mmCIF file of C-alpha atoms in Angstrom:
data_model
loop_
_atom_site.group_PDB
_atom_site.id
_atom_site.type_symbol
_atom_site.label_atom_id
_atom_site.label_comp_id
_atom_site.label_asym_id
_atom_site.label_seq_id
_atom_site.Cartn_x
_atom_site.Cartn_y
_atom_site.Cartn_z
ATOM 1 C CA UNK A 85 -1.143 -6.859 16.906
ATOM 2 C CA UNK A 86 -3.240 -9.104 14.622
ATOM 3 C CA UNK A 87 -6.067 -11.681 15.602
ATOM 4 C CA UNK A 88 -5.022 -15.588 15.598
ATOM 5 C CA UNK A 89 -5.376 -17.018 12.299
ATOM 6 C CA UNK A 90 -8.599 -18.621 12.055
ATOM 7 C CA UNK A 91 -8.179 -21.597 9.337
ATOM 8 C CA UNK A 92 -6.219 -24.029 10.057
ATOM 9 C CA UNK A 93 -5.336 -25.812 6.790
ATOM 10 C CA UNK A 94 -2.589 -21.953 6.420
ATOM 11 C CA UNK A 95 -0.348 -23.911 8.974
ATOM 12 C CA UNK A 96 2.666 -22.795 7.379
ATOM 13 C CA UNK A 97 2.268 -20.458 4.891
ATOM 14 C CA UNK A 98 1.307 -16.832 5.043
ATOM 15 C CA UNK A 99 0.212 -14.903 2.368
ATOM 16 C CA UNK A 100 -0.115 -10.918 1.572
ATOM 17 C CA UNK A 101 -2.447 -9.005 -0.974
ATOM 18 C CA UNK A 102 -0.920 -5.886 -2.040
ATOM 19 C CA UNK A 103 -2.993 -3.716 -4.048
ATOM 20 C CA UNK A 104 -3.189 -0.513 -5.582
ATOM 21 C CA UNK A 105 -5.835 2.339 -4.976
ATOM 22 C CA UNK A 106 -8.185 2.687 -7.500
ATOM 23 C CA UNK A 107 -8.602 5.742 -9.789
ATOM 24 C CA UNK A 108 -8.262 9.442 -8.325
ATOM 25 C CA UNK A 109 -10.703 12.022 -8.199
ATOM 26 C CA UNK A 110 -7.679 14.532 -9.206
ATOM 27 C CA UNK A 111 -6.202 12.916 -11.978
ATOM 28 C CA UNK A 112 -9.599 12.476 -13.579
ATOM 29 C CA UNK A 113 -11.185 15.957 -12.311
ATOM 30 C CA UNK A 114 -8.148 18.443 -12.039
ATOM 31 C CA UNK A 115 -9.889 21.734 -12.400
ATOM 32 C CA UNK A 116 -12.676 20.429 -10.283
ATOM 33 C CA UNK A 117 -10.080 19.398 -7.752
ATOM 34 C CA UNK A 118 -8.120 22.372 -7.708
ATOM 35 C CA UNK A 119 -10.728 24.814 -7.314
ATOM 36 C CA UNK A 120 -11.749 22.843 -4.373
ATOM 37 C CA UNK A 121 -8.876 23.070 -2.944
ATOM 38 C CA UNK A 122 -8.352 26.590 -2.756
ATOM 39 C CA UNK A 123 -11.828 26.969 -1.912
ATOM 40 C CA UNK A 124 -11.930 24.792 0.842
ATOM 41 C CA UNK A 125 -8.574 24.411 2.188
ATOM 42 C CA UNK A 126 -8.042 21.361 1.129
ATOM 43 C CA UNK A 127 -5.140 18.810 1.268
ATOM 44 C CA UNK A 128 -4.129 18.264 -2.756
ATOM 45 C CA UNK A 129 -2.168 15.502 -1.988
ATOM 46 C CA UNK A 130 -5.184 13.549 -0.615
ATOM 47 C CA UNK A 131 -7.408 13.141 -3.172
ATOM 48 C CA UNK A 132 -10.391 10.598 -2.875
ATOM 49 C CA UNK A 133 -11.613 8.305 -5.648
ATOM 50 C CA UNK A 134 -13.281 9.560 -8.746
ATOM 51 C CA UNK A 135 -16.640 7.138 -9.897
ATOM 52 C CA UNK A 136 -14.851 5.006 -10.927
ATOM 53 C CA UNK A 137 -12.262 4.333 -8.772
ATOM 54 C CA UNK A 138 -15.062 3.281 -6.297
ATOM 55 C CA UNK A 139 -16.367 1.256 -8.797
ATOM 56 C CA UNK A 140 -12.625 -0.429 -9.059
ATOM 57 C CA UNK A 141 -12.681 -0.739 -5.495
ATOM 58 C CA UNK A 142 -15.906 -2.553 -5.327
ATOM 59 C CA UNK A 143 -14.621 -5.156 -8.353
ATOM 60 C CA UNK A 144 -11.276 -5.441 -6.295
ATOM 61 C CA UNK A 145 -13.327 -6.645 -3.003
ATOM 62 C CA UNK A 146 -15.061 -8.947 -5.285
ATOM 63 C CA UNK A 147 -11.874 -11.044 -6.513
ATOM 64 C CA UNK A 148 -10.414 -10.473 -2.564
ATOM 65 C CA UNK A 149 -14.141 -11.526 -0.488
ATOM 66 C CA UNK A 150 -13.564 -15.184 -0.435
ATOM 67 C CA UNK A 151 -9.521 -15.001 0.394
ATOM 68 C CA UNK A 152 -10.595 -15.561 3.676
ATOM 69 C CA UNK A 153 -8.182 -13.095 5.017
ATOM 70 C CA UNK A 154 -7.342 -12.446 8.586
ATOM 71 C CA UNK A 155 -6.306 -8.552 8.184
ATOM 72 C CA UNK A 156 -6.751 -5.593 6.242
ATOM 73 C CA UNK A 157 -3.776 -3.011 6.498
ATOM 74 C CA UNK A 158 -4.138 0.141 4.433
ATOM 75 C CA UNK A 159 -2.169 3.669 4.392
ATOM 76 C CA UNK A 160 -3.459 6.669 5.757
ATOM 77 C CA UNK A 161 -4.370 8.757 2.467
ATOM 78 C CA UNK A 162 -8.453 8.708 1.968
ATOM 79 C CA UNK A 163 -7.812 7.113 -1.723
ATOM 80 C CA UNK A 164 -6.419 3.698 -0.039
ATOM 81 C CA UNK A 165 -9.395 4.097 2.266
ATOM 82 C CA UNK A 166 -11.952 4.481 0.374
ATOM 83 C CA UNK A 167 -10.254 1.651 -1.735
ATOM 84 C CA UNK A 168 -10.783 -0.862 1.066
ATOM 85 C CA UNK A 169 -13.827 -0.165 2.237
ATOM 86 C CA UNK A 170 -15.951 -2.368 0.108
ATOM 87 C CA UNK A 171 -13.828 -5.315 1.356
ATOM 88 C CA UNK A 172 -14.055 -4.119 4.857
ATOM 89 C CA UNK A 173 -17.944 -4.928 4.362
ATOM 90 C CA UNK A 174 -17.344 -7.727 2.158
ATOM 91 C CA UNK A 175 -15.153 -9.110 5.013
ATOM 92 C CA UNK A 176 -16.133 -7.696 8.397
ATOM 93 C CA UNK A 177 -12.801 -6.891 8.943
ATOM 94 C CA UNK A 178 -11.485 -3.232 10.318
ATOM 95 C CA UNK A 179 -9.695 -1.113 7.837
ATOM 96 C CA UNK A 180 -5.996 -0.985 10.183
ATOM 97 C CA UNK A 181 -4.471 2.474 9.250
ATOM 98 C CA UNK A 182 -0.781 1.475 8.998
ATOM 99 C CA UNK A 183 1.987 4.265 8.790
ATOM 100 C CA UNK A 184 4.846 1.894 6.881
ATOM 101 C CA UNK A 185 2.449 1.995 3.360
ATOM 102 C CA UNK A 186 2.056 5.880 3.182
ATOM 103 C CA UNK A 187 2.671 7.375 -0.243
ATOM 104 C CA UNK A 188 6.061 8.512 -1.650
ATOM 105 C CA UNK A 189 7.213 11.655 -0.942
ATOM 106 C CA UNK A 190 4.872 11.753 1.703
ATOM 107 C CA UNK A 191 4.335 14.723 4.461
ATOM 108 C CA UNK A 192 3.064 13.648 7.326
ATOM 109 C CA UNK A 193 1.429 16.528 9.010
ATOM 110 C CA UNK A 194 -0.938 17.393 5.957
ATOM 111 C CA UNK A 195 -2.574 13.861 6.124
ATOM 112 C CA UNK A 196 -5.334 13.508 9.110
ATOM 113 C CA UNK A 197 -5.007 10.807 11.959
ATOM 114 C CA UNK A 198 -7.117 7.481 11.483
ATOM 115 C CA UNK A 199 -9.339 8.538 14.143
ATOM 116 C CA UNK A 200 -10.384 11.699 11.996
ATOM 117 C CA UNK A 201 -11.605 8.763 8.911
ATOM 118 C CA UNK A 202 -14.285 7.436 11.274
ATOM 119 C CA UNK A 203 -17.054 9.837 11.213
ATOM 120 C CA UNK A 204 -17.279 9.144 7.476
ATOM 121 C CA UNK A 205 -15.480 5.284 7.076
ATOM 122 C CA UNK A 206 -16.336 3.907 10.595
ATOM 123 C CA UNK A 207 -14.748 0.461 9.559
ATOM 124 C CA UNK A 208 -11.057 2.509 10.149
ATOM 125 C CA UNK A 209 -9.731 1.028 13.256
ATOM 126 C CA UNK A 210 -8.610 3.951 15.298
ATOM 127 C CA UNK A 211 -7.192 1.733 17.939
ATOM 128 C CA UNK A 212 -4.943 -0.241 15.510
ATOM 129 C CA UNK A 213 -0.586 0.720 16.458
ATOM 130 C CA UNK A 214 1.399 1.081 13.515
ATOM 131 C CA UNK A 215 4.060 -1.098 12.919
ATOM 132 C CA UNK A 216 5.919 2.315 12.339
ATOM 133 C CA UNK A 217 5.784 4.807 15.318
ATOM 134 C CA UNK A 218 7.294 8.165 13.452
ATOM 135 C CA UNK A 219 8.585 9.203 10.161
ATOM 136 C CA UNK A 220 12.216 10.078 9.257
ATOM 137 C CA UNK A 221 11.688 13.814 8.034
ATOM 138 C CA UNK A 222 13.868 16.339 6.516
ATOM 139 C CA UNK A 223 13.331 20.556 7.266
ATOM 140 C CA UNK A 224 10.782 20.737 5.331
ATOM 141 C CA UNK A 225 8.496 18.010 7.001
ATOM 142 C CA UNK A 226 8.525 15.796 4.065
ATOM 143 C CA UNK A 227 9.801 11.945 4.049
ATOM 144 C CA UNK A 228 13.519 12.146 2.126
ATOM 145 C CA UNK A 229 12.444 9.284 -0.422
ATOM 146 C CA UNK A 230 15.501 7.139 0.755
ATOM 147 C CA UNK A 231 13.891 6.923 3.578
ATOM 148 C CA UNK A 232 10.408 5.693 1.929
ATOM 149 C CA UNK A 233 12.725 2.993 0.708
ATOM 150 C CA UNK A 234 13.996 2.222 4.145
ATOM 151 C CA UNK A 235 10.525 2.348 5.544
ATOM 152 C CA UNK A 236 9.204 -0.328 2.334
ATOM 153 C CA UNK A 237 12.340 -2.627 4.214
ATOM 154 C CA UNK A 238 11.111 -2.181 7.634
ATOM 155 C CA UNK A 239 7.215 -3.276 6.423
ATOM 156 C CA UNK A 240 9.229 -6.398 4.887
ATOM 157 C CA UNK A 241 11.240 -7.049 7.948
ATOM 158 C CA UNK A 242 7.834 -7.112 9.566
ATOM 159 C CA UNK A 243 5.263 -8.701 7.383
ATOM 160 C CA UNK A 244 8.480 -12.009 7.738
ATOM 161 C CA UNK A 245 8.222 -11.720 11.698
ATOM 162 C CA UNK A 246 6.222 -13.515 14.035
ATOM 163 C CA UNK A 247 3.227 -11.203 13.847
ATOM 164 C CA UNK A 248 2.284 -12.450 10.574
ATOM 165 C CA UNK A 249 3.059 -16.369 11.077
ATOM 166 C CA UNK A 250 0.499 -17.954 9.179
ATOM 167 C CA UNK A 251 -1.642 -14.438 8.243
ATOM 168 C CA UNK A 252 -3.522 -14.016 4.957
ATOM 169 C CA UNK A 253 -3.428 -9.776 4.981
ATOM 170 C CA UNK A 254 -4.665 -7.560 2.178
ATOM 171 C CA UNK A 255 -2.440 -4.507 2.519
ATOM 172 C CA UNK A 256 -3.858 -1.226 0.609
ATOM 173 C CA UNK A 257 -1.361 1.225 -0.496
ATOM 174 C CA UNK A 258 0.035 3.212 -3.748
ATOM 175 C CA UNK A 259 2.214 2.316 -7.130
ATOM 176 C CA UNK A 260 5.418 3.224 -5.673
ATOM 177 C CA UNK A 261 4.861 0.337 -2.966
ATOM 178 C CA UNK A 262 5.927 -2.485 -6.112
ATOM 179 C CA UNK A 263 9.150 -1.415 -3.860
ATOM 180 C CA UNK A 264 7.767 -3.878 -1.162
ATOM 181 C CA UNK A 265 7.419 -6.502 -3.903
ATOM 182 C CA UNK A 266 11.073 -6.251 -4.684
ATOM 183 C CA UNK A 267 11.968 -5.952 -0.856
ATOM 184 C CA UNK A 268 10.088 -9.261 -0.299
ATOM 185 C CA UNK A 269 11.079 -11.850 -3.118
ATOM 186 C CA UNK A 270 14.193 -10.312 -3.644
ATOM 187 C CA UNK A 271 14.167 -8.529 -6.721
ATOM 188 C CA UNK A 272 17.112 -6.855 -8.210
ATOM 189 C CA UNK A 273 16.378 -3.117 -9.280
ATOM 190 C CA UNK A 274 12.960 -1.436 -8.668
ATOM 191 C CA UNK A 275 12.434 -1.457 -12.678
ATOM 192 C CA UNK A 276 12.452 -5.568 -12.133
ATOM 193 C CA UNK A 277 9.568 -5.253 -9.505
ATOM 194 C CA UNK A 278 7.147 -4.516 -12.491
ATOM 195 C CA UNK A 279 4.118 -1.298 -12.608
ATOM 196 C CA UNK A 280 1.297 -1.281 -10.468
ATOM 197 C CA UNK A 281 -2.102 -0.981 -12.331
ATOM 198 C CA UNK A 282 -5.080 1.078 -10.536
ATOM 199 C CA UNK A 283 -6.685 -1.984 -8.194
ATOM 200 C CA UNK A 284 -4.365 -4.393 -9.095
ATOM 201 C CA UNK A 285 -3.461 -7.329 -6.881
ATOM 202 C CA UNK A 286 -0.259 -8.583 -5.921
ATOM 203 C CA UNK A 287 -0.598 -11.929 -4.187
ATOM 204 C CA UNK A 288 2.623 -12.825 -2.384
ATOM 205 C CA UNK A 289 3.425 -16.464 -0.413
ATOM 206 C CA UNK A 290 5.975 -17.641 2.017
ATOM 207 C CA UNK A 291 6.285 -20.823 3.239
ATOM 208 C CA UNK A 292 7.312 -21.074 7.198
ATOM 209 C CA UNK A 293 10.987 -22.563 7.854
ATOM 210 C CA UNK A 294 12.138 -23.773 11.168
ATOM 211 C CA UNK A 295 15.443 -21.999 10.339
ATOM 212 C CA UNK A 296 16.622 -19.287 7.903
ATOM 213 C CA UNK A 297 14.810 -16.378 6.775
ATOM 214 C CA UNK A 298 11.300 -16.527 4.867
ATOM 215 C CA UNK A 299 11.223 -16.854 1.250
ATOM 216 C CA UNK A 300 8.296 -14.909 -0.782
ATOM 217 C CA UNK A 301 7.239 -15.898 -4.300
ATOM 218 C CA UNK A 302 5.027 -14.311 -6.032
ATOM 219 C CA UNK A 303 1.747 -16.283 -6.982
ATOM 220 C CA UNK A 304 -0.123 -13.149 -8.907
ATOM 221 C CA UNK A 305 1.112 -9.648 -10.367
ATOM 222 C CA UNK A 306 -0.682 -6.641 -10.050
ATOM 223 C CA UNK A 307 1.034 -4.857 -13.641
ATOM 224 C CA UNK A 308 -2.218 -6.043 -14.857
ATOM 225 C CA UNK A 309 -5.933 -5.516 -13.317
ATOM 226 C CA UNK A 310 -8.178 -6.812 -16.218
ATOM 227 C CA UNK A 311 -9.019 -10.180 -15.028
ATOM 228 C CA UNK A 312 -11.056 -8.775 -12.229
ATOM 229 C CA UNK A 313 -11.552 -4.752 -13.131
ATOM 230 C CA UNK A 314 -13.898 -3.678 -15.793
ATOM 231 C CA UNK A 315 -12.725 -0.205 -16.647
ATOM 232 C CA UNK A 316 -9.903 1.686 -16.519
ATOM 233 C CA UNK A 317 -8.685 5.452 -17.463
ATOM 234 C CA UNK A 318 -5.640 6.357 -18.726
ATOM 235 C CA UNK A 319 -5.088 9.373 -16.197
ATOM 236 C CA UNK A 320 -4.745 6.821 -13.386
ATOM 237 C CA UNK A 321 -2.182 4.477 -15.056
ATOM 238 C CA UNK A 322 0.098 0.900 -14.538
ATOM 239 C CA UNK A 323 2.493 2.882 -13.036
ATOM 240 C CA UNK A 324 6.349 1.818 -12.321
ATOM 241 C CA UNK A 325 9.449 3.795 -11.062
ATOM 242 C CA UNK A 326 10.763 3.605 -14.573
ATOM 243 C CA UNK A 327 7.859 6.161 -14.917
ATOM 244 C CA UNK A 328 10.054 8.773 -12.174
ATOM 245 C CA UNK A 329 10.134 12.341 -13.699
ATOM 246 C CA UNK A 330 13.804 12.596 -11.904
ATOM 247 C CA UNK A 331 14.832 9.577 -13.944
ATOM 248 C CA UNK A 332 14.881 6.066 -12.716
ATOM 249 C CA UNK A 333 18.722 5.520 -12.304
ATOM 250 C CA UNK A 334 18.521 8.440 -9.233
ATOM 251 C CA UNK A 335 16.098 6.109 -7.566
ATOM 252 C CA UNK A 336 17.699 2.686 -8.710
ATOM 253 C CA UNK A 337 20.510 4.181 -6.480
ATOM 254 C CA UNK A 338 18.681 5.040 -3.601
ATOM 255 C CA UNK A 339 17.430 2.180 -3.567
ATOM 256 C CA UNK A 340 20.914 0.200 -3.633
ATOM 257 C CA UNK A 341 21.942 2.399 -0.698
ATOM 258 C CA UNK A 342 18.885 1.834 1.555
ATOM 259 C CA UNK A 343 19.551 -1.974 1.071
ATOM 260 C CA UNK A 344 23.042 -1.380 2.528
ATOM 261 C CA UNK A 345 21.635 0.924 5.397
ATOM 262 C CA UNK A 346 18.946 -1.356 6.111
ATOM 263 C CA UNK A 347 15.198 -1.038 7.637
ATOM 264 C CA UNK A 348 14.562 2.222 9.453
ATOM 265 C CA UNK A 349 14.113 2.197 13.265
ATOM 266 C CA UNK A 350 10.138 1.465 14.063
ATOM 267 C CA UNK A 351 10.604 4.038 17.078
#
């Protein structure tokens, strides 16, 4: 799945950098966007990255270039992309199109396969296999957001497994993944796990054990970008479940109930 590590003073520890896309081209361009969209056919739900969101991007590669990191995972929408391209050349490392960090309420059939990303971000690994296969969907062809949860628990399951023994992987997803955060150290409620600010970094480390499951603590939070991003705007916010239009105790509860179900199947 993943190249050996190459350093070998990691023996026994691996280490993940979660971070946030950068600003979007919709939020900060919405009649621009919309007009596209009809015009053109577009997917709304994919926006790309405004200006400056690219410009995040590059200052996020900055702080991540000398991590010497092993991976770069990333979900499918062209904002995460585009987000970690400039460490992808910083690096030399593919961008790895992985299915578990899609968006929230995502549809799967209205977001285009990795291999369509090349033409324009040739560092996308269209070779890479998910670590999930296929989406739980409901009649509609959207992800049931319990089921988001469930998927955040398999991605946890997975990042603790053997695959990742000793790995220093920069994953690239949305706000709504601080659920991985609280899958991974443990956290109580998804209020707990904090907001997730446009390019910010979560840096997450677990010791191996010879017995017993991995334990994560949490080195750096990504509520807060400024130490290594410029510029913000406030139309792409820190952003938290507390934030949820349908309220955050709805959610709080699903999330309670996909601990008890456990991981989705990786079919």
């Amino acid at each position: 799945l993943l190249p050996p590590p190459s350093f070998d003073f990691r023996m026994g520890r691996r280490t993940i950098f979660l971070v946030r896309h950068g600003d979007r081209y919709d939020y900060a361009n919405r009649p621009a966007w919309t007009s596209s969209c009809s015009r053109l056919g577009l997917e709304q739900s994919d926006p790309p990255l405004s200006a400056l969101g690219h410009q995040q991007a590059r200052e996020a590669a900055a702080a991540l270039a000398g991590e010497r990191l092993d991976a770069i995972l990333c979900s499918p929408y062209i904002r995460t992309v585009q987000t970690a391209q400039p460490l992808a050349h910083a690096t030399s490392l593919p961008i790895c199109v992985e299915q578990a960090l899609a968006e929230f309420g995502h549809t799967p059939t209205v977001i285009v396969p990795a291999a369509a990303r090349v033409p324009y971000i040739p560092e996308v690994d269209d070779g890479y296999l998910s670590l999930l296969k296929a989406y739980t969907v409901d009649e509609t062809g959207s992800e049931p957001k319990q089921e988001y949860f469930r998927r955040i628990l398999l991605l946890a399951r997975e990042l603790s497994g053997p695959n990742f023994r000793e790995r220093r992987v920069a994953l690239f997803s949305h706000a709504a993944s601080v659920a991985l955060v609280a899958a991974l150290t443990k956290t109580p409620s998804l209020e707990a796990a904090g907001l997730f600010a446009p390019c910010g970094i979560y840096e997450l480390v677990a010791e191996e054990v010879s017995m017993g499951p991995l334990t994560w603590s949490l080195v750096r939070s990504g509520d807060d970008n400024s130490g290594h991003i410029s510029r913000n705007e406030p139309t792409t916010y820190p952003w938290g479940f507390k934030h949820v239009r349908e309220g955050l105790a709805k959610f709080e509860a699903m999330w309670q109930e996909a601990l008890r179900l456990g991981p989705t199947a990786s079919h």
